Tab-separated table of C-alpha atoms in Angstrom:
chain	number	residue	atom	x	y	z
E	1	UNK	CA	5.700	35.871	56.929
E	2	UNK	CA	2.420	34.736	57.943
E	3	UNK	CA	0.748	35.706	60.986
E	4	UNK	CA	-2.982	35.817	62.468
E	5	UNK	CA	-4.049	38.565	65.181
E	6	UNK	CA	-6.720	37.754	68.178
E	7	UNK	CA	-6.607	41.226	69.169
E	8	UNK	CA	-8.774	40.407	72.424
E	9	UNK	CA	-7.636	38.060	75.464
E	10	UNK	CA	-10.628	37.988	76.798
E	11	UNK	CA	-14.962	37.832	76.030
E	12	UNK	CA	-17.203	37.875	78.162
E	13	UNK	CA	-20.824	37.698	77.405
E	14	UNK	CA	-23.834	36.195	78.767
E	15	UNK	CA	-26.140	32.772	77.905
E	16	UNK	CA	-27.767	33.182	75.301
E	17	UNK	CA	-26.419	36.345	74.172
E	18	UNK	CA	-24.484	36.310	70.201
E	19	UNK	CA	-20.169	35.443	70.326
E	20	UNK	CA	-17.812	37.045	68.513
E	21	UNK	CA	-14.773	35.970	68.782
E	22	UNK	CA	-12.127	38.320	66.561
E	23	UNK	CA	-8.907	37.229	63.954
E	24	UNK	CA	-7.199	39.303	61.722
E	25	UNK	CA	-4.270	37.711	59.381
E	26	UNK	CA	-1.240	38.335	57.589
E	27	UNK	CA	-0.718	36.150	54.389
E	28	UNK	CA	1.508	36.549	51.095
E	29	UNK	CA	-0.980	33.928	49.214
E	30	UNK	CA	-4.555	32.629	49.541
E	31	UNK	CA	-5.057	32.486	53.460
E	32	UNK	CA	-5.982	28.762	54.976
E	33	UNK	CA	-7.837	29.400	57.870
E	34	UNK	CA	-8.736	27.622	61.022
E	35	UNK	CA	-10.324	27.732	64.528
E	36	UNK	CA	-9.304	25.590	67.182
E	37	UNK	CA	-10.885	25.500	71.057
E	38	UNK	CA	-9.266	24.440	74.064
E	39	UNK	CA	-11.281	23.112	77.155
E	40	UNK	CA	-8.713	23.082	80.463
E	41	UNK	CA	-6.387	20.720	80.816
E	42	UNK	CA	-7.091	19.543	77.184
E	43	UNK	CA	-5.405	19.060	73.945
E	44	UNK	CA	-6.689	21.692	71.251
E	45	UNK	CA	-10.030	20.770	69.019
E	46	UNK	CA	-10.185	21.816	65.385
E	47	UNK	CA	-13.728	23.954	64.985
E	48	UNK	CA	-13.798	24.649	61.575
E	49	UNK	CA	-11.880	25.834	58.648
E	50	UNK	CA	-11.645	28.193	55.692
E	51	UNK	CA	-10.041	26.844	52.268
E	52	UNK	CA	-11.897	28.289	49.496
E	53	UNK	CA	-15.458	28.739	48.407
E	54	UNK	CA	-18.466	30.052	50.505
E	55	UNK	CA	-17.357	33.080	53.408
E	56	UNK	CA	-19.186	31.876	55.366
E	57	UNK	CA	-17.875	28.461	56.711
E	58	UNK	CA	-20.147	26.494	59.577
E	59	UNK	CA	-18.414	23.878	61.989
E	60	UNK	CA	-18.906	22.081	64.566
E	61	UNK	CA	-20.867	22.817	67.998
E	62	UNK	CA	-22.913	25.742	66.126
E	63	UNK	CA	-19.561	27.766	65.339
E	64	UNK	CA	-19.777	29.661	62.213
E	65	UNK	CA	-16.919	31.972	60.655
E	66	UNK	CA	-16.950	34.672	57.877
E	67	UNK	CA	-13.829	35.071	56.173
E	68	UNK	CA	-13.829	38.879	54.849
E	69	UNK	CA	-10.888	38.870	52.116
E	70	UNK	CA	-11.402	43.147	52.259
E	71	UNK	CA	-10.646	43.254	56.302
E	72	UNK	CA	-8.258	40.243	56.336
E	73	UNK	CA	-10.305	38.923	59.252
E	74	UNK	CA	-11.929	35.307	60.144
E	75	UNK	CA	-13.918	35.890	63.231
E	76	UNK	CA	-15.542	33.491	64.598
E	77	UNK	CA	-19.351	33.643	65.860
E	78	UNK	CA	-22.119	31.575	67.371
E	79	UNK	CA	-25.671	33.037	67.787
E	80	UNK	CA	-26.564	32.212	70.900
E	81	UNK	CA	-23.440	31.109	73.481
E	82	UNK	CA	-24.121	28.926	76.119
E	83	UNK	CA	-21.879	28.146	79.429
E	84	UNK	CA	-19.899	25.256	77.992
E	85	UNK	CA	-19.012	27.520	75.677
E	86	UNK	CA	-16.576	28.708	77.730
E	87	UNK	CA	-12.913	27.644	76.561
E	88	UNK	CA	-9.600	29.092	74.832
E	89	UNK	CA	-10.202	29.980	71.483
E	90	UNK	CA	-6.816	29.852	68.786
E	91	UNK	CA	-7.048	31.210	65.633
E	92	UNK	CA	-4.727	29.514	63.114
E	93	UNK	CA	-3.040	29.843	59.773
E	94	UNK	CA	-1.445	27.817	57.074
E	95	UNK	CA	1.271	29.151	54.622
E	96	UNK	CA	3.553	26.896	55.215
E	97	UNK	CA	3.029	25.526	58.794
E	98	UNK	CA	0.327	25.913	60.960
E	99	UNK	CA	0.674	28.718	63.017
E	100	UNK	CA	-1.514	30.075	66.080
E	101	UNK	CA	-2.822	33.228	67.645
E	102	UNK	CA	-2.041	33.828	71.003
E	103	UNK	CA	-6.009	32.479	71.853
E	104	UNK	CA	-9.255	34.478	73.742
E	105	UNK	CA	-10.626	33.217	76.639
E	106	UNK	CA	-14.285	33.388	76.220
E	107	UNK	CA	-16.484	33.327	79.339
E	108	UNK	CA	-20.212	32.787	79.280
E	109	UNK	CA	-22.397	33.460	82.439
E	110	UNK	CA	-25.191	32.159	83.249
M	1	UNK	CA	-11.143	5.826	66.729
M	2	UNK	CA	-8.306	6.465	68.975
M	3	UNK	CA	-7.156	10.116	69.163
M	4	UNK	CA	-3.458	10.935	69.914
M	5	UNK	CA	-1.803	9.854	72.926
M	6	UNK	CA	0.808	11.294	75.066
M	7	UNK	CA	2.481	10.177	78.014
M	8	UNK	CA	2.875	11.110	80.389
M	9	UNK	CA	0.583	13.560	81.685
M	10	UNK	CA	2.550	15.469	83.962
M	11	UNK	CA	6.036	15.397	85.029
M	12	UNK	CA	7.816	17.100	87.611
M	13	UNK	CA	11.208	17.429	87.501
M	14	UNK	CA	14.537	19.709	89.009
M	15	UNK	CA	16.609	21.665	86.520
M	16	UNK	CA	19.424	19.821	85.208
M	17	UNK	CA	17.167	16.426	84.708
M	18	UNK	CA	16.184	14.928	81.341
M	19	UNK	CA	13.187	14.280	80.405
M	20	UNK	CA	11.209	12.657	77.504
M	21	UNK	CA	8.036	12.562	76.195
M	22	UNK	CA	5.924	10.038	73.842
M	23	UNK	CA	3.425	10.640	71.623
M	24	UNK	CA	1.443	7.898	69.221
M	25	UNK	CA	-0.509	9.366	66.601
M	26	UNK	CA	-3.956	8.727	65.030
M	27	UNK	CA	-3.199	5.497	63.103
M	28	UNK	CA	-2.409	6.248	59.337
M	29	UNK	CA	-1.624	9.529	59.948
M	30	UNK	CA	1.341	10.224	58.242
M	31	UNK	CA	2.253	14.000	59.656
M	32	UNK	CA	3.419	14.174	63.174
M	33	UNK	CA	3.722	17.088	65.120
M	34	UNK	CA	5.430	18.665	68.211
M	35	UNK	CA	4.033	21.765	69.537
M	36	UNK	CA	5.007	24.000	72.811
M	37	UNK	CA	2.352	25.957	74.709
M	38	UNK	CA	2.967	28.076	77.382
M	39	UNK	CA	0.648	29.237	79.934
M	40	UNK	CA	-1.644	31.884	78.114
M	41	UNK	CA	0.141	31.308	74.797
M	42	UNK	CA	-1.121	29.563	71.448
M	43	UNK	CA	0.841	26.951	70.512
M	44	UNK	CA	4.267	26.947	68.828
M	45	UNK	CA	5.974	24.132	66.550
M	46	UNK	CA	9.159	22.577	67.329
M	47	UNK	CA	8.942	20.297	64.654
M	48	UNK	CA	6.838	18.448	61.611
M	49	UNK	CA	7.546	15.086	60.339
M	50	UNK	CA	6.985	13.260	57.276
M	51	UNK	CA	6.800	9.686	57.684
M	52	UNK	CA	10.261	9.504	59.539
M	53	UNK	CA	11.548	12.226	58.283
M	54	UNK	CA	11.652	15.896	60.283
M	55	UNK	CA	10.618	17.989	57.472
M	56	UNK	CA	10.585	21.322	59.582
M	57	UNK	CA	12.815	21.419	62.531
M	58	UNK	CA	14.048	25.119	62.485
M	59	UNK	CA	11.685	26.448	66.088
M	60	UNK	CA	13.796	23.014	68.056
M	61	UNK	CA	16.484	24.106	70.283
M	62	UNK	CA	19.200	21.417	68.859
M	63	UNK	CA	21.654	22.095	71.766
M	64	UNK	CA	18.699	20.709	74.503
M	65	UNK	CA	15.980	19.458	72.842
M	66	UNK	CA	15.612	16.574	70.139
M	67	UNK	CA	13.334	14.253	69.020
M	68	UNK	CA	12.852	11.245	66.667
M	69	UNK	CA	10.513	9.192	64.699
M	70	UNK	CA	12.411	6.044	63.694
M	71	UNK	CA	9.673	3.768	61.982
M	72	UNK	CA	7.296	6.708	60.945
M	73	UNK	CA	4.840	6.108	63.792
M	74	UNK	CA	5.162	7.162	66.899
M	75	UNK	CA	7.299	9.915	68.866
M	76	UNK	CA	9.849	10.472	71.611
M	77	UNK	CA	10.807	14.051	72.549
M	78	UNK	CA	13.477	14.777	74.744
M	79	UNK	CA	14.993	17.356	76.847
M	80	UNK	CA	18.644	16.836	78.537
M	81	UNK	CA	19.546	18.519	80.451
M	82	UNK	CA	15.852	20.636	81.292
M	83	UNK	CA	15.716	24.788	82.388
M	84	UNK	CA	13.480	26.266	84.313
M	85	UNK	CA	12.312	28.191	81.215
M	86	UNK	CA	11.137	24.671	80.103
M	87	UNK	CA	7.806	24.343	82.079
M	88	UNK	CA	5.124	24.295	79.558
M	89	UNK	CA	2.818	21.819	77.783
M	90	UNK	CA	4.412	19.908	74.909
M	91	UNK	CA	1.675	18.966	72.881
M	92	UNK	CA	1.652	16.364	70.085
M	93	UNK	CA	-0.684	16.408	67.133
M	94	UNK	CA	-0.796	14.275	63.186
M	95	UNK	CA	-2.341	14.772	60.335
M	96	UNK	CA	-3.259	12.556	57.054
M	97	UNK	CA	-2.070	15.131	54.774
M	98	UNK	CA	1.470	15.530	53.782
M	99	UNK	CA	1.262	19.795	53.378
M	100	UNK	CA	-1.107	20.181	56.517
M	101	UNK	CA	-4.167	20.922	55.221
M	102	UNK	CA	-4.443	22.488	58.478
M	103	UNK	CA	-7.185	20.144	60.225
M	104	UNK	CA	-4.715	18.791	63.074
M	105	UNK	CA	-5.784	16.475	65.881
M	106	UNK	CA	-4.343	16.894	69.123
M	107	UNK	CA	-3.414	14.853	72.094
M	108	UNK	CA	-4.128	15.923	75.411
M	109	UNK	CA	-0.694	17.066	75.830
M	110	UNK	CA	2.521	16.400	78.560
M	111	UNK	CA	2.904	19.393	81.201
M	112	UNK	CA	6.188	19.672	82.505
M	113	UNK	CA	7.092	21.430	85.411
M	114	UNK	CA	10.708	22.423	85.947
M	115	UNK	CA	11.731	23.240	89.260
């Protein structure tokens, strides 16, 4: 069965200051990989994605994500967060379907 | 290019009520989706069509909920008769490729509220 982890609800961290947003998964093949964001009251956004190729994958809005075959994990990152920032984060996988992690809220203060 | 839509927005309704929602997707998009999120929860598919064809239905419950896709475009999801346990946002979301290469777009979703 596949399955992805977000092992924290919630991040908090300050403008300016490096994100991390965490995802560990659970795959019998090669793992396709995703990161979606939800703003309130909105329908989810697709960030970026992991097929094959560099481990490093950049998307859109300055997101970045390292997929680390050796930990099983796809965390996502961003340099230097700013407020707008601030949204539900779902980590996703594809075997067969596409299915979701239970999501971080990430906070950024000014 | 317009995204996915889904009416309506909101609905309120008692227990006992059907209810249905609709959902165009992205036009040549052949994948349609039907996702349920509850509050604090990533999302969960009911079903995946092909065309007009449900591909995936095994997460719909068949004795409340179904849905169709009769010309392959867009989507009607119903409920009869609606729980409590129903309140959530049904989202809808399509794809162009037929084995979901995973980038899905999303409509803005249909929150019901069961009461």
């Amino acid at each position: 069965a596949q399955s992805v982890a977000q092992p924290e609800d919630q991040v908090n961290v300050a403008e300016g200051n490096p994100l991390t947003v965490k995802c560990t998964y659970s795959v019998s093949g090669n793992p396709y990989l995703f990161w979606y964001v939800q703003y309130p009251n909105r329908g989810l956004q697709f960030l970026l994605k992991y097929i094959t190729g560099d481990n490093l994958v950049k998307g859109s809005y300055g997101f970045e994500a390292e997929f680390n075959k050796s930990q099983t994990s796809f965390h996502l990152k961003k340099p230097s967060a700013l407020v707008s920032d601030s949204a539900l984060y779902f980590c996703a996988v594809v075997d067969y379907k596409l299915s979701f992690g239970a999501g971080t809220t990430v906070t950024v203060r000014a | 290019e317009a995204g996915v839509v889904q009416s309506p927005r909101y609905k309120i309704i008692e227990k006992k009520q059907p209810v249905a929602f609709w959902c165009n997707p992205i036009s040549g998009h052949n994948t349609l989706y039907w996702y349920l999120q509850n509050l604090g929860q990533g999302p969960e598919l009911l079903i995946r069509y092909e065309n007009e064809e449900a591909v995936d239905d095994s997460q719909l419950p068949k004795d409340r909920f179904s849905a169709e896709r009769l010309k392959g475009v867009d989507s009607t999801l119903k409920i009869q008769p609606a729980e409590l346990g129903d309140s959530a946002v049904y989202l809808c979301a399509s794809s162009g490729t037929g084995r979901s290469g995973g980038e899905l777009f999303f409509g803005e979703g249909s929150r019901l509220t069961v009461l």
